[in-house]
mmCIF file of C-alpha atoms in Angstrom:
data_model
loop_
_atom_site.group_PDB
_atom_site.id
_atom_site.type_symbol
_atom_site.label_atom_id
_atom_site.label_comp_id
_atom_site.label_asym_id
_atom_site.label_seq_id
_atom_site.Cartn_x
_atom_site.Cartn_y
_atom_site.Cartn_z
ATOM 1 C CA GLN A 22 -0.187 -0.320 0.008
ATOM 2 C CA SER A 23 2.741 2.286 -1.457
ATOM 3 C CA ALA A 24 1.453 5.902 -1.524
ATOM 4 C CA LEU A 25 1.313 7.312 -5.575
ATOM 5 C CA THR A 26 4.134 10.184 -5.490
ATOM 6 C CA GLN A 27 3.618 13.621 -6.909
ATOM 7 C CA PRO A 28 5.064 16.368 -7.230
ATOM 8 C CA ALA A 29 4.677 18.844 -3.898
ATOM 9 C CA SER A 30 4.307 21.617 -5.393
ATOM 10 C CA VAL A 31 2.919 23.309 -8.418
ATOM 11 C CA SER A 32 2.210 28.066 -9.210
ATOM 12 C CA GLY A 33 0.566 29.172 -12.451
ATOM 13 C CA SER A 34 -0.798 32.620 -12.728
ATOM 14 C CA PRO A 35 -4.279 32.853 -12.868
ATOM 15 C CA GLY A 36 -5.889 32.085 -16.571
ATOM 16 C CA GLN A 37 -2.699 29.183 -17.647
ATOM 17 C CA SER A 38 -3.174 25.831 -16.815
ATOM 18 C CA ILE A 39 -1.058 23.414 -14.965
ATOM 19 C CA THR A 40 -1.287 19.968 -15.002
ATOM 20 C CA ILE A 41 -0.242 17.330 -11.723
ATOM 21 C CA SER A 42 0.469 14.181 -12.552
ATOM 22 C CA CYS A 43 0.659 11.561 -10.355
ATOM 23 C CA THR A 44 2.929 8.140 -10.314
ATOM 24 C CA GLY A 45 2.752 4.669 -9.485
ATOM 25 C CA THR A 46 2.909 0.605 -10.802
ATOM 26 C CA THR A 47 1.292 0.183 -14.004
ATOM 27 C CA SER A 48 -1.594 -2.093 -10.834
ATOM 28 C CA ASP A 49 -1.938 1.525 -9.202
ATOM 29 C CA PHE A 50 -3.961 1.822 -11.971
ATOM 30 C CA ASP A 51 -5.001 -1.425 -13.831
ATOM 31 C CA TYR A 52 -8.858 -0.329 -12.963
ATOM 32 C CA ASP A 53 -10.601 3.275 -14.655
ATOM 33 C CA PHE A 54 -11.131 4.073 -10.678
ATOM 34 C CA VAL A 55 -8.413 7.302 -10.116
ATOM 35 C CA SER A 56 -9.767 10.338 -8.796
ATOM 36 C CA TRP A 57 -8.678 13.825 -7.378
ATOM 37 C CA HIS A 58 -9.424 15.422 -4.499
ATOM 38 C CA GLN A 59 -9.233 19.533 -3.821
ATOM 39 C CA HIS A 60 -8.132 19.959 -0.143
ATOM 40 C CA HIS A 61 -8.305 23.565 1.325
ATOM 41 C CA PRO A 62 -6.981 23.181 4.324
ATOM 42 C CA GLY A 63 -8.888 23.702 7.302
ATOM 43 C CA LYS A 64 -12.481 22.560 5.240
ATOM 44 C CA VAL A 65 -13.251 19.459 3.611
ATOM 45 C CA PRO A 66 -11.961 17.425 0.819
ATOM 46 C CA LYS A 67 -13.798 17.720 -2.041
ATOM 47 C CA LEU A 68 -13.965 15.085 -4.856
ATOM 48 C CA ILE A 69 -14.039 17.069 -8.487
ATOM 49 C CA ILE A 70 -12.615 14.192 -10.898
ATOM 50 C CA TYR A 71 -13.722 10.363 -11.114
ATOM 51 C CA GLU A 72 -13.529 7.390 -12.710
ATOM 52 C CA VAL A 73 -9.960 9.118 -14.349
ATOM 53 C CA ASN A 74 -11.687 11.545 -16.592
ATOM 54 C CA ASN A 75 -15.807 12.166 -14.456
ATOM 55 C CA ARG A 76 -16.564 15.421 -13.080
ATOM 56 C CA PRO A 77 -19.405 15.192 -10.274
ATOM 57 C CA SER A 78 -22.106 17.857 -10.953
ATOM 58 C CA GLY A 79 -21.296 21.082 -10.228
ATOM 59 C CA VAL A 80 -17.653 21.176 -10.344
ATOM 60 C CA SER A 81 -15.870 23.959 -12.853
ATOM 61 C CA ASN A 82 -15.600 21.800 -16.508
ATOM 62 C CA ARG A 83 -11.979 23.866 -15.759
ATOM 63 C CA PHE A 84 -10.696 20.214 -14.371
ATOM 64 C CA SER A 85 -9.612 17.806 -16.164
ATOM 65 C CA GLY A 86 -8.043 14.146 -15.569
ATOM 66 C CA SER A 87 -6.186 11.741 -17.406
ATOM 67 C CA LYS A 88 -4.299 8.460 -16.759
ATOM 68 C CA SER A 89 -1.267 6.829 -19.729
ATOM 69 C CA GLY A 90 0.179 3.712 -18.612
ATOM 70 C CA ASN A 91 1.308 4.546 -14.763
ATOM 71 C CA THR A 92 0.201 8.607 -14.479
ATOM 72 C CA ALA A 93 -2.527 9.703 -13.908
ATOM 73 C CA SER A 94 -3.007 13.679 -14.755
ATOM 74 C CA LEU A 95 -5.197 16.418 -13.499
ATOM 75 C CA THR A 96 -5.394 19.580 -15.868
ATOM 76 C CA ILE A 97 -6.479 22.595 -14.350
ATOM 77 C CA SER A 98 -7.261 24.790 -16.318
ATOM 78 C CA GLY A 99 -7.572 28.735 -16.371
ATOM 79 C CA LEU A 100 -6.116 28.537 -13.614
ATOM 80 C CA GLN A 101 -8.652 31.798 -10.902
ATOM 81 C CA ALA A 102 -7.497 32.575 -7.088
ATOM 82 C CA GLU A 103 -9.982 29.666 -5.748
ATOM 83 C CA ASP A 104 -8.301 26.477 -7.232
ATOM 84 C CA GLU A 105 -5.098 27.627 -5.003
ATOM 85 C CA ALA A 106 -4.981 24.419 -2.121
ATOM 86 C CA ASP A 107 -4.144 20.767 -2.247
ATOM 87 C CA TYR A 108 -4.802 18.246 -4.698
ATOM 88 C CA TYR A 109 -4.775 14.369 -3.971
ATOM 89 C CA CYS A 110 -4.853 11.367 -6.492
ATOM 90 C CA CYS A 111 -6.769 8.161 -5.029
ATOM 91 C CA SER A 112 -6.873 4.904 -6.209
ATOM 92 C CA TYR A 113 -8.131 1.600 -6.469
ATOM 93 C CA THR A 114 -4.940 -1.219 -6.054
ATOM 94 C CA GLY A 115 -7.184 -4.155 -6.853
ATOM 95 C CA SER A 116 -6.670 -5.387 -3.203
ATOM 96 C CA LYS A 117 -10.187 -4.217 -2.384
ATOM 97 C CA THR A 118 -7.734 -1.603 -1.183
ATOM 98 C CA VAL A 119 -7.810 2.494 -1.734
ATOM 99 C CA VAL A 120 -4.440 4.517 -1.669
ATOM 100 C CA PHE A 121 -4.142 8.637 -2.160
ATOM 101 C CA GLY A 122 -1.421 10.086 -3.386
ATOM 102 C CA GLY A 123 1.150 12.027 -1.310
ATOM 103 C CA GLY A 124 -0.426 15.090 -2.427
ATOM 104 C CA THR A 125 -0.121 18.287 -4.311
ATOM 105 C CA LYS A 126 0.268 21.811 -2.802
ATOM 106 C CA VAL A 127 -0.810 23.871 -5.973
ATOM 107 C CA THR A 128 -0.221 28.169 -5.295
ATOM 108 C CA VAL A 129 -1.666 30.519 -7.750
ATOM 109 C CA LEU A 130 0.867 33.469 -8.404
ATOM 110 C CA GLU B 18 -29.449 16.444 0.605
ATOM 111 C CA VAL B 19 -25.711 13.789 2.141
ATOM 112 C CA GLN B 20 -25.004 14.957 5.437
ATOM 113 C CA LEU B 21 -22.233 13.616 7.793
ATOM 114 C CA LEU B 22 -22.020 14.553 11.479
ATOM 115 C CA GLN B 23 -19.126 12.801 12.927
ATOM 116 C CA SER B 24 -18.636 12.947 16.874
ATOM 117 C CA GLY B 25 -15.539 11.601 18.620
ATOM 118 C CA GLY B 26 -12.168 12.063 19.395
ATOM 119 C CA GLY B 27 -9.715 14.023 21.316
ATOM 120 C CA LEU B 28 -6.389 13.010 23.391
ATOM 121 C CA VAL B 29 -6.013 10.076 24.334
ATOM 122 C CA GLN B 30 -2.060 9.016 25.499
ATOM 123 C CA THR B 31 0.221 6.482 23.398
ATOM 124 C CA GLY B 32 -2.113 3.018 23.747
ATOM 125 C CA GLY B 33 -5.078 3.882 25.086
ATOM 126 C CA SER B 34 -8.735 4.208 23.161
ATOM 127 C CA LEU B 35 -10.824 6.375 21.121
ATOM 128 C CA ARG B 36 -14.092 5.619 19.016
ATOM 129 C CA LEU B 37 -15.120 8.004 16.693
ATOM 130 C CA SER B 38 -19.232 8.127 15.394
ATOM 131 C CA CYS B 39 -20.899 9.315 12.373
ATOM 132 C CA SER B 40 -25.007 9.931 11.154
ATOM 133 C CA ALA B 41 -26.100 9.459 8.228
ATOM 134 C CA SER B 42 -28.969 11.546 6.872
ATOM 135 C CA GLY B 43 -30.168 12.202 2.945
ATOM 136 C CA PHE B 44 -29.394 8.856 1.288
ATOM 137 C CA ASN B 45 -30.635 5.189 1.693
ATOM 138 C CA PHE B 46 -27.128 4.377 4.570
ATOM 139 C CA MET B 47 -27.348 0.508 3.934
ATOM 140 C CA ASN B 48 -27.082 0.001 0.021
ATOM 141 C CA PHE B 49 -23.210 1.697 0.414
ATOM 142 C CA ALA B 50 -20.280 1.065 1.300
ATOM 143 C CA MET B 51 -18.596 3.668 4.212
ATOM 144 C CA THR B 52 -15.196 4.764 4.762
ATOM 145 C CA TRP B 53 -13.009 6.734 7.127
ATOM 146 C CA VAL B 54 -9.831 8.840 5.852
ATOM 147 C CA ARG B 55 -7.299 10.800 7.912
ATOM 148 C CA HIS B 56 -5.220 13.707 7.598
ATOM 149 C CA SER B 57 -2.468 14.623 9.139
ATOM 150 C CA PRO B 58 -0.483 17.151 8.341
ATOM 151 C CA GLY B 59 3.067 15.454 7.118
ATOM 152 C CA LYS B 60 1.451 12.307 5.237
ATOM 153 C CA GLY B 61 -1.950 14.182 3.617
ATOM 154 C CA LEU B 62 -4.802 12.417 3.058
ATOM 155 C CA GLU B 63 -4.633 8.419 4.134
ATOM 156 C CA TRP B 64 -7.497 5.702 3.550
ATOM 157 C CA VAL B 65 -8.442 3.963 6.426
ATOM 158 C CA ALA B 66 -10.865 1.704 6.493
ATOM 159 C CA THR B 67 -13.571 0.485 3.881
ATOM 160 C CA ILE B 68 -17.673 -1.265 5.069
ATOM 161 C CA SER B 69 -19.969 -2.568 2.771
ATOM 162 C CA GLY B 70 -23.205 -2.085 3.354
ATOM 163 C CA SER B 71 -24.044 -5.274 4.700
ATOM 164 C CA SER B 72 -21.689 -5.248 6.671
ATOM 165 C CA ARG B 73 -19.976 -8.484 4.903
ATOM 166 C CA SER B 74 -16.772 -7.336 4.444
ATOM 167 C CA THR B 75 -14.341 -4.868 6.540
ATOM 168 C CA PHE B 76 -11.000 -3.850 4.828
ATOM 169 C CA TYR B 77 -8.087 -1.613 6.745
ATOM 170 C CA THR B 78 -5.349 0.230 5.619
ATOM 171 C CA ASP B 79 -2.532 -2.339 6.724
ATOM 172 C CA SER B 80 -0.999 0.667 9.403
ATOM 173 C CA VAL B 81 -4.321 -0.259 11.610
ATOM 174 C CA ARG B 82 -5.284 -3.431 10.713
ATOM 175 C CA GLY B 83 -5.637 -5.433 14.105
ATOM 176 C CA ARG B 84 -5.233 -2.444 16.345
ATOM 177 C CA PHE B 85 -8.419 -0.496 14.362
ATOM 178 C CA THR B 86 -12.864 -2.030 13.718
ATOM 179 C CA ILE B 87 -14.776 -0.118 11.470
ATOM 180 C CA SER B 88 -18.799 -1.352 12.407
ATOM 181 C CA ARG B 89 -21.542 -0.113 11.307
ATOM 182 C CA ASP B 90 -25.913 0.290 12.199
ATOM 183 C CA ASN B 91 -28.136 0.514 9.549
ATOM 184 C CA SER B 92 -30.859 1.217 11.660
ATOM 185 C CA ARG B 93 -29.290 3.996 13.374
ATOM 186 C CA LYS B 94 -27.544 5.135 9.585
ATOM 187 C CA THR B 95 -24.474 5.231 11.701
ATOM 188 C CA VAL B 96 -21.254 4.557 11.106
ATOM 189 C CA SER B 97 -17.979 3.763 13.495
ATOM 190 C CA LEU B 98 -14.370 3.700 13.804
ATOM 191 C CA GLN B 99 -12.561 1.612 17.236
ATOM 192 C CA MET B 100 -9.266 2.943 17.348
ATOM 193 C CA ASN B 101 -6.688 1.061 20.011
ATOM 194 C CA ASN B 102 -3.515 0.574 21.460
ATOM 195 C CA LEU B 103 -3.096 4.354 19.875
ATOM 196 C CA ARG B 104 0.248 5.666 18.413
ATOM 197 C CA ALA B 105 1.854 8.774 18.030
ATOM 198 C CA ARG B 106 1.051 8.087 14.043
ATOM 199 C CA ASP B 107 -2.261 7.342 14.653
ATOM 200 C CA THR B 108 -2.317 11.924 14.924
ATOM 201 C CA ALA B 109 -4.357 12.990 12.467
ATOM 202 C CA ILE B 110 -8.718 15.297 11.586
ATOM 203 C CA TYR B 111 -10.174 11.651 10.680
ATOM 204 C CA PHE B 112 -12.965 11.839 8.610
ATOM 205 C CA CYS B 113 -15.645 9.780 7.446
ATOM 206 C CA ALA B 114 -16.661 9.221 4.277
ATOM 207 C CA LYS B 115 -19.332 8.234 1.581
ATOM 208 C CA GLU B 116 -18.866 6.337 -1.352
ATOM 209 C CA LEU B 117 -20.369 7.711 -4.559
ATOM 210 C CA VAL B 118 -22.126 4.803 -6.438
ATOM 211 C CA LEU B 119 -23.211 1.450 -4.788
ATOM 212 C CA ARG B 120 -20.569 -1.113 -4.587
ATOM 213 C CA GLY B 121 -19.096 -3.606 -1.925
ATOM 214 C CA TYR B 122 -15.683 -1.035 -1.138
ATOM 215 C CA SER B 123 -14.364 1.505 -1.658
ATOM 216 C CA SER B 124 -13.150 2.777 -4.776
ATOM 217 C CA GLY B 125 -11.950 6.541 -3.817
ATOM 218 C CA TRP B 126 -14.642 8.468 -5.000
ATOM 219 C CA PHE B 127 -15.501 9.668 -1.275
ATOM 220 C CA GLU B 128 -18.222 11.942 -2.774
ATOM 221 C CA SER B 129 -19.510 12.849 0.225
ATOM 222 C CA TRP B 130 -17.330 13.799 3.524
ATOM 223 C CA GLY B 131 -18.393 14.784 7.564
ATOM 224 C CA GLN B 132 -16.703 17.494 9.438
ATOM 225 C CA GLY B 133 -13.865 15.607 10.215
ATOM 226 C CA ALA B 134 -12.505 15.065 14.580
ATOM 227 C CA LEU B 135 -9.167 15.581 15.489
ATOM 228 C CA VAL B 136 -7.164 12.276 17.038
ATOM 229 C CA THR B 137 -4.746 13.604 18.686
ATOM 230 C CA VAL B 138 -2.221 11.338 20.635
ATOM 231 C CA SER B 139 0.153 12.229 23.374
ATOM 232 C CA SER B 140 2.990 10.302 25.594
#
């Protein structure tokens, strides 16, 4: 149950696009159960992407996900100040367990 | 509207025990697996345990297996986490979470979260 690997931090200017990577073993992403959660410190995490590239109702279409091989990615387009938060990838491991990435702090410059 | 209201948590000494509870409303509770996730500044989010809707199956992360027990009472729409033999590394905010879809285990798609409960383990 090793954590998925994410960059510690990513930054961008308002209006720009940024991409956060999430790397695991090939078996970590055998299933399309990849999700992404946004977490503003002190608040409750929020699901923003599930099943690799689906958005729950109410989530901005500026958030998109993808997966290739042993890497999943989250792209935030049209970066806004409110997007400054921690982002966690998450995946089902195939043995009825779930693993999170270490988290990426997004800074809007 | 889905609501998850947590209770429990607090300060405990190393080796001590605590029980967390989560009361659910706004959805057909018995149909959904429920999960506990914790957050600590040093480790970020960590999946802790999941219980199927029927309570037939439970799943744990390696570091808590044998010390923590997840359970649920569908008649009361509550899910609990009994934590024994607590260690300093268990210090975290603990969240209960509801799955987005019907499944007997967690897929990591946590559509609703409780407000969180702080557990501090001190020597």
